[in-house]
């Protein structure tokens, strides 16, 4: 079912042409690996939190544990965004570039789709990371605000690397959500920092 869903934008898995004997096996293994990583992501983060727990305050531990469900939510949200909003326009350009119809191989197509979905999913974690680090008093919101110009440059470079095509339209489709994620990260970081400061003032 996952392979059918991934291959739907090109008309189904029957539209893919394998030319190597073991190619289909490699495709199944790659999809299974990414699916397993997505499902196990909260547990991986939980183990990392437990590793760092001795050096964290009790509040930081609680924040880390409660953010675990959001980790997979943001990651899956990024993957779905890339699938439903980025994949179709990218394939429209790539499969008909210079008017030459393309019949993709399963390995190259699945690698292209899963790589795009993975890195967009990772990028969607930024607001959550900014909030958690600010709540833990590790990241100051001022750092994000003062360095927004550098962030724009880095985001444009990242968008160019993630974008599978060379046209500026697809790059903007990737870049604009990343910029919005940065702004959301700044807002969440400010809220977390302010809430922690007010709580400390009440306890003083």
PDB file of C-alpha atoms in Angstrom:
ATOM      1  CA  UNK A   1       0.000   0.000   0.000  1.00  0.00           C
ATOM      2  CA  UNK A   2       2.832   2.438   0.778  1.00  0.00           C
ATOM      3  CA  UNK A   3       4.484   1.783  -2.580  1.00  0.00           C
ATOM      4  CA  UNK A   4       1.164   2.295  -4.358  1.00  0.00           C
ATOM      5  CA  UNK A   5       0.676   5.589  -2.511  1.00  0.00           C
ATOM      6  CA  UNK A   6       4.196   6.833  -3.310  1.00  0.00           C
ATOM      7  CA  UNK A   7       3.934   5.875  -6.981  1.00  0.00           C
ATOM      8  CA  UNK A   8       0.450   7.373  -7.454  1.00  0.00           C
ATOM      9  CA  UNK A   9       1.783  10.741  -8.789  1.00  0.00           C
ATOM     10  CA  UNK A  10       3.292   8.960 -11.824  1.00  0.00           C
ATOM     11  CA  UNK A  11       0.183   6.905 -12.482  1.00  0.00           C
ATOM     12  CA  UNK A  12       0.859   3.899 -10.302  1.00  0.00           C
ATOM     13  CA  UNK A  13       3.620   1.411  -9.723  1.00  0.00           C
ATOM     14  CA  UNK A  14       2.976  -0.155 -13.145  1.00  0.00           C
ATOM     15  CA  UNK A  15       4.395   2.982 -14.779  1.00  0.00           C
ATOM     16  CA  UNK A  16       7.828   2.311 -13.279  1.00  0.00           C
ATOM     17  CA  UNK A  17      10.285   0.271 -15.337  1.00  0.00           C
ATOM     18  CA  UNK A  18      12.828  -1.920 -13.526  1.00  0.00           C
ATOM     19  CA  UNK A  19      15.934  -2.946 -15.482  1.00  0.00           C
ATOM     20  CA  UNK A  20      17.862  -4.814 -12.782  1.00  0.00           C
ATOM     21  CA  UNK A  21      16.981  -8.151 -11.211  1.00  0.00           C
ATOM     22  CA  UNK A  22      17.305  -6.954  -7.600  1.00  0.00           C
ATOM     23  CA  UNK A  23      15.994  -3.429  -8.163  1.00  0.00           C
ATOM     24  CA  UNK A  24      12.482  -4.090  -6.857  1.00  0.00           C
ATOM     25  CA  UNK A  25      13.869  -5.685  -3.690  1.00  0.00           C
ATOM     26  CA  UNK A  26      16.012  -2.623  -3.020  1.00  0.00           C
ATOM     27  CA  UNK A  27      12.994  -0.361  -3.471  1.00  0.00           C
ATOM     28  CA  UNK A  28      10.938  -2.340  -0.962  1.00  0.00           C
ATOM     29  CA  UNK A  29      13.808  -2.274   1.548  1.00  0.00           C
ATOM     30  CA  UNK A  30      14.239   1.497   1.188  1.00  0.00           C
ATOM     31  CA  UNK A  31      10.537   2.167   1.732  1.00  0.00           C
ATOM     32  CA  UNK A  32      10.460  -0.225   4.691  1.00  0.00           C
ATOM     33  CA  UNK A  33      13.501   1.506   6.223  1.00  0.00           C
ATOM     34  CA  UNK A  34      11.976   4.979   5.954  1.00  0.00           C
ATOM     35  CA  UNK A  35       8.632   3.739   7.265  1.00  0.00           C
ATOM     36  CA  UNK A  36      10.329   2.056  10.205  1.00  0.00           C
ATOM     37  CA  UNK A  37      12.316   5.207  10.960  1.00  0.00           C
ATOM     38  CA  UNK A  38       9.140   7.299  10.947  1.00  0.00           C
ATOM     39  CA  UNK A  39       7.331   4.936  13.303  1.00  0.00           C
ATOM     40  CA  UNK A  40      10.313   4.576  15.649  1.00  0.00           C
ATOM     41  CA  UNK A  41      11.204   8.289  15.683  1.00  0.00           C
ATOM     42  CA  UNK A  42       9.503   9.015  19.043  1.00  0.00           C
ATOM     43  CA  UNK A  43      11.345   6.094  20.644  1.00  0.00           C
ATOM     44  CA  UNK A  44      14.667   7.279  19.205  1.00  0.00           C
ATOM     45  CA  UNK A  45      14.078  10.768  20.609  1.00  0.00           C
ATOM     46  CA  UNK A  46      12.997   9.239  23.920  1.00  0.00           C
ATOM     47  CA  UNK A  47      16.248   7.273  24.181  1.00  0.00           C
ATOM     48  CA  UNK A  48      18.238  10.417  23.404  1.00  0.00           C
ATOM     49  CA  UNK A  49      16.301  12.261  26.095  1.00  0.00           C
ATOM     50  CA  UNK A  50      17.027   9.519  28.615  1.00  0.00           C
ATOM     51  CA  UNK A  51      20.711   9.717  27.700  1.00  0.00           C
ATOM     52  CA  UNK A  52      20.745  13.477  28.318  1.00  0.00           C
ATOM     53  CA  UNK A  53      18.348  13.371  31.294  1.00  0.00           C
ATOM     54  CA  UNK A  54      21.013  13.323  34.055  1.00  0.00           C
ATOM     55  CA  UNK A  55      22.267  16.712  32.885  1.00  0.00           C
ATOM     56  CA  UNK A  56      18.820  18.296  32.541  1.00  0.00           C
ATOM     57  CA  UNK A  57      16.615  19.977  35.102  1.00  0.00           C
ATOM     58  CA  UNK A  58      13.328  18.285  36.100  1.00  0.00           C
ATOM     59  CA  UNK A  59      11.387  20.860  34.078  1.00  0.00           C
ATOM     60  CA  UNK A  60      13.524  20.217  31.009  1.00  0.00           C
ATOM     61  CA  UNK A  61      12.887  16.491  31.304  1.00  0.00           C
ATOM     62  CA  UNK A  62       9.129  17.029  31.476  1.00  0.00           C
ATOM     63  CA  UNK A  63       9.209  19.334  28.448  1.00  0.00           C
ATOM     64  CA  UNK A  64      11.237  16.806  26.498  1.00  0.00           C
ATOM     65  CA  UNK A  65       8.900  13.922  27.288  1.00  0.00           C
ATOM     66  CA  UNK A  66       5.728  15.861  26.462  1.00  0.00           C
ATOM     67  CA  UNK A  67       7.202  16.998  23.145  1.00  0.00           C
ATOM     68  CA  UNK A  68       7.675  13.420  21.931  1.00  0.00           C
ATOM     69  CA  UNK A  69       4.216  13.076  20.295  1.00  0.00           C
ATOM     70  CA  UNK A  70       4.777  16.364  18.486  1.00  0.00           C
ATOM     71  CA  UNK A  71       8.025  15.071  17.000  1.00  0.00           C
ATOM     72  CA  UNK A  72       6.293  12.492  14.853  1.00  0.00           C
ATOM     73  CA  UNK A  73       3.375  14.869  14.181  1.00  0.00           C
ATOM     74  CA  UNK A  74       5.663  17.548  12.742  1.00  0.00           C
ATOM     75  CA  UNK A  75       7.759  15.017  10.838  1.00  0.00           C
ATOM     76  CA  UNK A  76       4.760  13.329   9.244  1.00  0.00           C
ATOM     77  CA  UNK A  77       3.239  16.748   8.541  1.00  0.00           C
ATOM     78  CA  UNK A  78       6.358  17.744   6.632  1.00  0.00           C
ATOM     79  CA  UNK A  79       6.335  14.507   4.664  1.00  0.00           C
ATOM     80  CA  UNK A  80       2.679  14.959   3.730  1.00  0.00           C
ATOM     81  CA  UNK A  81       3.314  18.566   2.735  1.00  0.00           C
ATOM     82  CA  UNK A  82       6.125  17.523   0.393  1.00  0.00           C
ATOM     83  CA  UNK A  83       3.970  14.770  -1.103  1.00  0.00           C
ATOM     84  CA  UNK A  84       0.819  16.789  -1.726  1.00  0.00           C
ATOM     85  CA  UNK A  85       2.305  20.206  -2.555  1.00  0.00           C
ATOM     86  CA  UNK A  86       5.864  19.719  -3.853  1.00  0.00           C
ATOM     87  CA  UNK A  87       5.909  16.392  -5.633  1.00  0.00           C
ATOM     88  CA  UNK A  88       3.395  17.044  -8.423  1.00  0.00           C
ATOM     89  CA  UNK A  89       4.919  20.316  -9.714  1.00  0.00           C
ATOM     90  CA  UNK A  90       8.410  18.829  -9.467  1.00  0.00           C
ATOM     91  CA  UNK A  91       7.438  15.731 -11.444  1.00  0.00           C
ATOM     92  CA  UNK A  92       5.637  17.863 -14.012  1.00  0.00           C
ATOM     93  CA  UNK A  93       8.948  19.540 -14.822  1.00  0.00           C
ATOM     94  CA  UNK A  94      11.243  16.538 -14.472  1.00  0.00           C
ATOM     95  CA  UNK A  95       9.227  13.977 -16.418  1.00  0.00           C
ATOM     96  CA  UNK A  96       8.624  16.313 -19.360  1.00  0.00           C
ATOM     97  CA  UNK A  97      11.848  18.310 -19.432  1.00  0.00           C
ATOM     98  CA  UNK A  98      12.572  19.634 -22.951  1.00  0.00           C
ATOM     99  CA  UNK A  99       9.490  17.790 -24.176  1.00  0.00           C
ATOM    100  CA  UNK A 100      11.122  14.395 -23.703  1.00  0.00           C
ATOM    101  CA  UNK A 101       8.791  11.928 -21.927  1.00  0.00           C
ATOM    102  CA  UNK A 102      10.475   9.980 -19.147  1.00  0.00           C
ATOM    103  CA  UNK A 103       9.710   6.514 -17.857  1.00  0.00           C
ATOM    104  CA  UNK A 104      11.380   6.437 -14.407  1.00  0.00           C
ATOM    105  CA  UNK A 105      12.985   3.412 -12.818  1.00  0.00           C
ATOM    106  CA  UNK A 106      11.593   2.267  -9.447  1.00  0.00           C
ATOM    107  CA  UNK A 107      14.928   2.792  -7.671  1.00  0.00           C
ATOM    108  CA  UNK A 108      15.522   6.342  -8.919  1.00  0.00           C
ATOM    109  CA  UNK A 109      11.900   7.413  -8.470  1.00  0.00           C
ATOM    110  CA  UNK A 110      11.493   6.003  -4.957  1.00  0.00           C
ATOM    111  CA  UNK A 111      14.871   7.420  -3.920  1.00  0.00           C
ATOM    112  CA  UNK A 112      13.860  10.823  -5.257  1.00  0.00           C
ATOM    113  CA  UNK A 113      10.479  10.820  -3.493  1.00  0.00           C
ATOM    114  CA  UNK A 114      11.688   9.440  -0.155  1.00  0.00           C
ATOM    115  CA  UNK A 115      14.675  11.817  -0.043  1.00  0.00           C
ATOM    116  CA  UNK A 116      12.414  14.810  -0.676  1.00  0.00           C
ATOM    117  CA  UNK A 117       9.872  13.686   1.925  1.00  0.00           C
ATOM    118  CA  UNK A 118      12.537  12.887   4.517  1.00  0.00           C
ATOM    119  CA  UNK A 119      14.335  16.241   4.410  1.00  0.00           C
ATOM    120  CA  UNK A 120      11.135  18.272   4.324  1.00  0.00           C
ATOM    121  CA  UNK A 121       9.937  16.245   7.309  1.00  0.00           C
ATOM    122  CA  UNK A 122      13.173  17.008   9.149  1.00  0.00           C
ATOM    123  CA  UNK A 123      12.818  20.713   8.306  1.00  0.00           C
ATOM    124  CA  UNK A 124       9.354  20.782   9.858  1.00  0.00           C
ATOM    125  CA  UNK A 125      10.904  19.895  13.210  1.00  0.00           C
ATOM    126  CA  UNK A 126      12.519  23.330  13.541  1.00  0.00           C
ATOM    127  CA  UNK A 127       9.657  25.142  15.358  1.00  0.00           C
ATOM    128  CA  UNK A 128       9.400  22.326  17.880  1.00  0.00           C
ATOM    129  CA  UNK A 129      13.167  22.270  18.428  1.00  0.00           C
ATOM    130  CA  UNK A 130      13.234  26.055  18.887  1.00  0.00           C
ATOM    131  CA  UNK A 131      10.410  25.893  21.432  1.00  0.00           C
ATOM    132  CA  UNK A 132      11.934  23.049  23.439  1.00  0.00           C
ATOM    133  CA  UNK A 133      15.424  24.587  23.522  1.00  0.00           C
ATOM    134  CA  UNK A 134      14.017  27.955  24.610  1.00  0.00           C
ATOM    135  CA  UNK A 135      11.885  26.327  27.289  1.00  0.00           C
ATOM    136  CA  UNK A 136      15.039  24.624  28.539  1.00  0.00           C
ATOM    137  CA  UNK A 137      16.843  28.014  28.564  1.00  0.00           C
ATOM    138  CA  UNK A 138      19.351  26.743  26.018  1.00  0.00           C
ATOM    139  CA  UNK A 139      18.332  28.930  23.063  1.00  0.00           C
ATOM    140  CA  UNK A 140      17.572  32.633  23.426  1.00  0.00           C
ATOM    141  CA  UNK A 141      14.895  33.986  21.052  1.00  0.00           C
ATOM    142  CA  UNK A 142      17.118  37.015  20.434  1.00  0.00           C
ATOM    143  CA  UNK A 143      19.564  34.761  18.595  1.00  0.00           C
ATOM    144  CA  UNK A 144      16.886  33.804  16.084  1.00  0.00           C
ATOM    145  CA  UNK A 145      15.664  37.386  15.687  1.00  0.00           C
ATOM    146  CA  UNK A 146      19.102  38.967  15.345  1.00  0.00           C
ATOM    147  CA  UNK A 147      20.315  36.446  12.779  1.00  0.00           C
ATOM    148  CA  UNK A 148      17.265  36.310  10.521  1.00  0.00           C
ATOM    149  CA  UNK A 149      19.230  37.577   7.510  1.00  0.00           C
ATOM    150  CA  UNK A 150      21.703  34.730   7.852  1.00  0.00           C
ATOM    151  CA  UNK A 151      18.763  32.370   8.266  1.00  0.00           C
ATOM    152  CA  UNK A 152      17.219  33.584   4.992  1.00  0.00           C
ATOM    153  CA  UNK A 153      20.467  32.900   3.142  1.00  0.00           C
ATOM    154  CA  UNK A 154      20.833  29.447   4.710  1.00  0.00           C
ATOM    155  CA  UNK A 155      17.193  28.617   4.001  1.00  0.00           C
ATOM    156  CA  UNK A 156      17.577  29.644   0.359  1.00  0.00           C
ATOM    157  CA  UNK A 157      20.630  27.386   0.054  1.00  0.00           C
ATOM    158  CA  UNK A 158      18.772  24.542   1.751  1.00  0.00           C
ATOM    159  CA  UNK A 159      15.762  25.055  -0.522  1.00  0.00           C
ATOM    160  CA  UNK A 160      18.016  24.938  -3.573  1.00  0.00           C
ATOM    161  CA  UNK A 161      19.528  21.670  -2.328  1.00  0.00           C
ATOM    162  CA  UNK A 162      16.168  20.088  -1.519  1.00  0.00           C
ATOM    163  CA  UNK A 163      14.414  21.295  -4.667  1.00  0.00           C
ATOM    164  CA  UNK A 164      14.696  18.536  -7.256  1.00  0.00           C
ATOM    165  CA  UNK A 165      14.353  20.906 -10.219  1.00  0.00           C
ATOM    166  CA  UNK A 166      16.254  23.971 -11.382  1.00  0.00           C
ATOM    167  CA  UNK A 167      13.278  26.277 -11.922  1.00  0.00           C
ATOM    168  CA  UNK A 168      12.680  29.080  -9.374  1.00  0.00           C
ATOM    169  CA  UNK A 169       8.984  28.239  -8.938  1.00  0.00           C
ATOM    170  CA  UNK A 170       9.658  24.909  -7.260  1.00  0.00           C
ATOM    171  CA  UNK A 171      12.430  26.479  -5.209  1.00  0.00           C
ATOM    172  CA  UNK A 172       9.984  29.098  -3.922  1.00  0.00           C
ATOM    173  CA  UNK A 173       7.452  26.367  -3.131  1.00  0.00           C
ATOM    174  CA  UNK A 174      10.084  24.866  -0.827  1.00  0.00           C
ATOM    175  CA  UNK A 175      11.583  28.120   0.447  1.00  0.00           C
ATOM    176  CA  UNK A 176       8.395  29.897   1.542  1.00  0.00           C
ATOM    177  CA  UNK A 177       7.276  27.131   3.954  1.00  0.00           C
ATOM    178  CA  UNK A 178      10.797  26.960   5.393  1.00  0.00           C
ATOM    179  CA  UNK A 179      10.741  30.710   6.030  1.00  0.00           C
ATOM    180  CA  UNK A 180       7.333  30.393   7.673  1.00  0.00           C
ATOM    181  CA  UNK A 181       8.686  27.581   9.837  1.00  0.00           C
ATOM    182  CA  UNK A 182      11.540  29.854  10.915  1.00  0.00           C
ATOM    183  CA  UNK A 183       9.088  32.614  11.850  1.00  0.00           C
ATOM    184  CA  UNK A 184       6.911  30.130  13.743  1.00  0.00           C
ATOM    185  CA  UNK A 185      10.038  28.892  15.506  1.00  0.00           C
ATOM    186  CA  UNK A 186      10.882  32.446  16.576  1.00  0.00           C
ATOM    187  CA  UNK A 187       7.364  33.001  17.917  1.00  0.00           C
ATOM    188  CA  UNK A 188       7.288  29.720  19.824  1.00  0.00           C
ATOM    189  CA  UNK A 189      10.770  30.336  21.212  1.00  0.00           C
ATOM    190  CA  UNK A 190       9.711  33.780  22.464  1.00  0.00           C
ATOM    191  CA  UNK A 191       6.580  32.349  24.093  1.00  0.00           C
ATOM    192  CA  UNK A 192       8.552  29.587  25.773  1.00  0.00           C
ATOM    193  CA  UNK A 193      11.231  31.991  27.013  1.00  0.00           C
ATOM    194  CA  UNK A 194       8.659  34.489  28.317  1.00  0.00           C
ATOM    195  CA  UNK A 195       6.623  31.788  30.043  1.00  0.00           C
ATOM    196  CA  UNK A 196       9.689  30.401  31.759  1.00  0.00           C
ATOM    197  CA  UNK A 197      10.759  33.879  32.876  1.00  0.00           C
ATOM    198  CA  UNK A 198       7.314  34.649  34.322  1.00  0.00           C
ATOM    199  CA  UNK A 199       7.294  31.359  36.177  1.00  0.00           C
ATOM    200  CA  UNK A 200      10.720  32.063  37.657  1.00  0.00           C
ATOM    201  CA  UNK A 201       9.547  35.542  38.716  1.00  0.00           C
ATOM    202  CA  UNK A 202       6.542  34.061  40.520  1.00  0.00           C
ATOM    203  CA  UNK A 203       8.719  31.548  42.328  1.00  0.00           C
ATOM    204  CA  UNK A 204      11.192  34.231  43.423  1.00  0.00           C
TER     205      UNK A 204
END
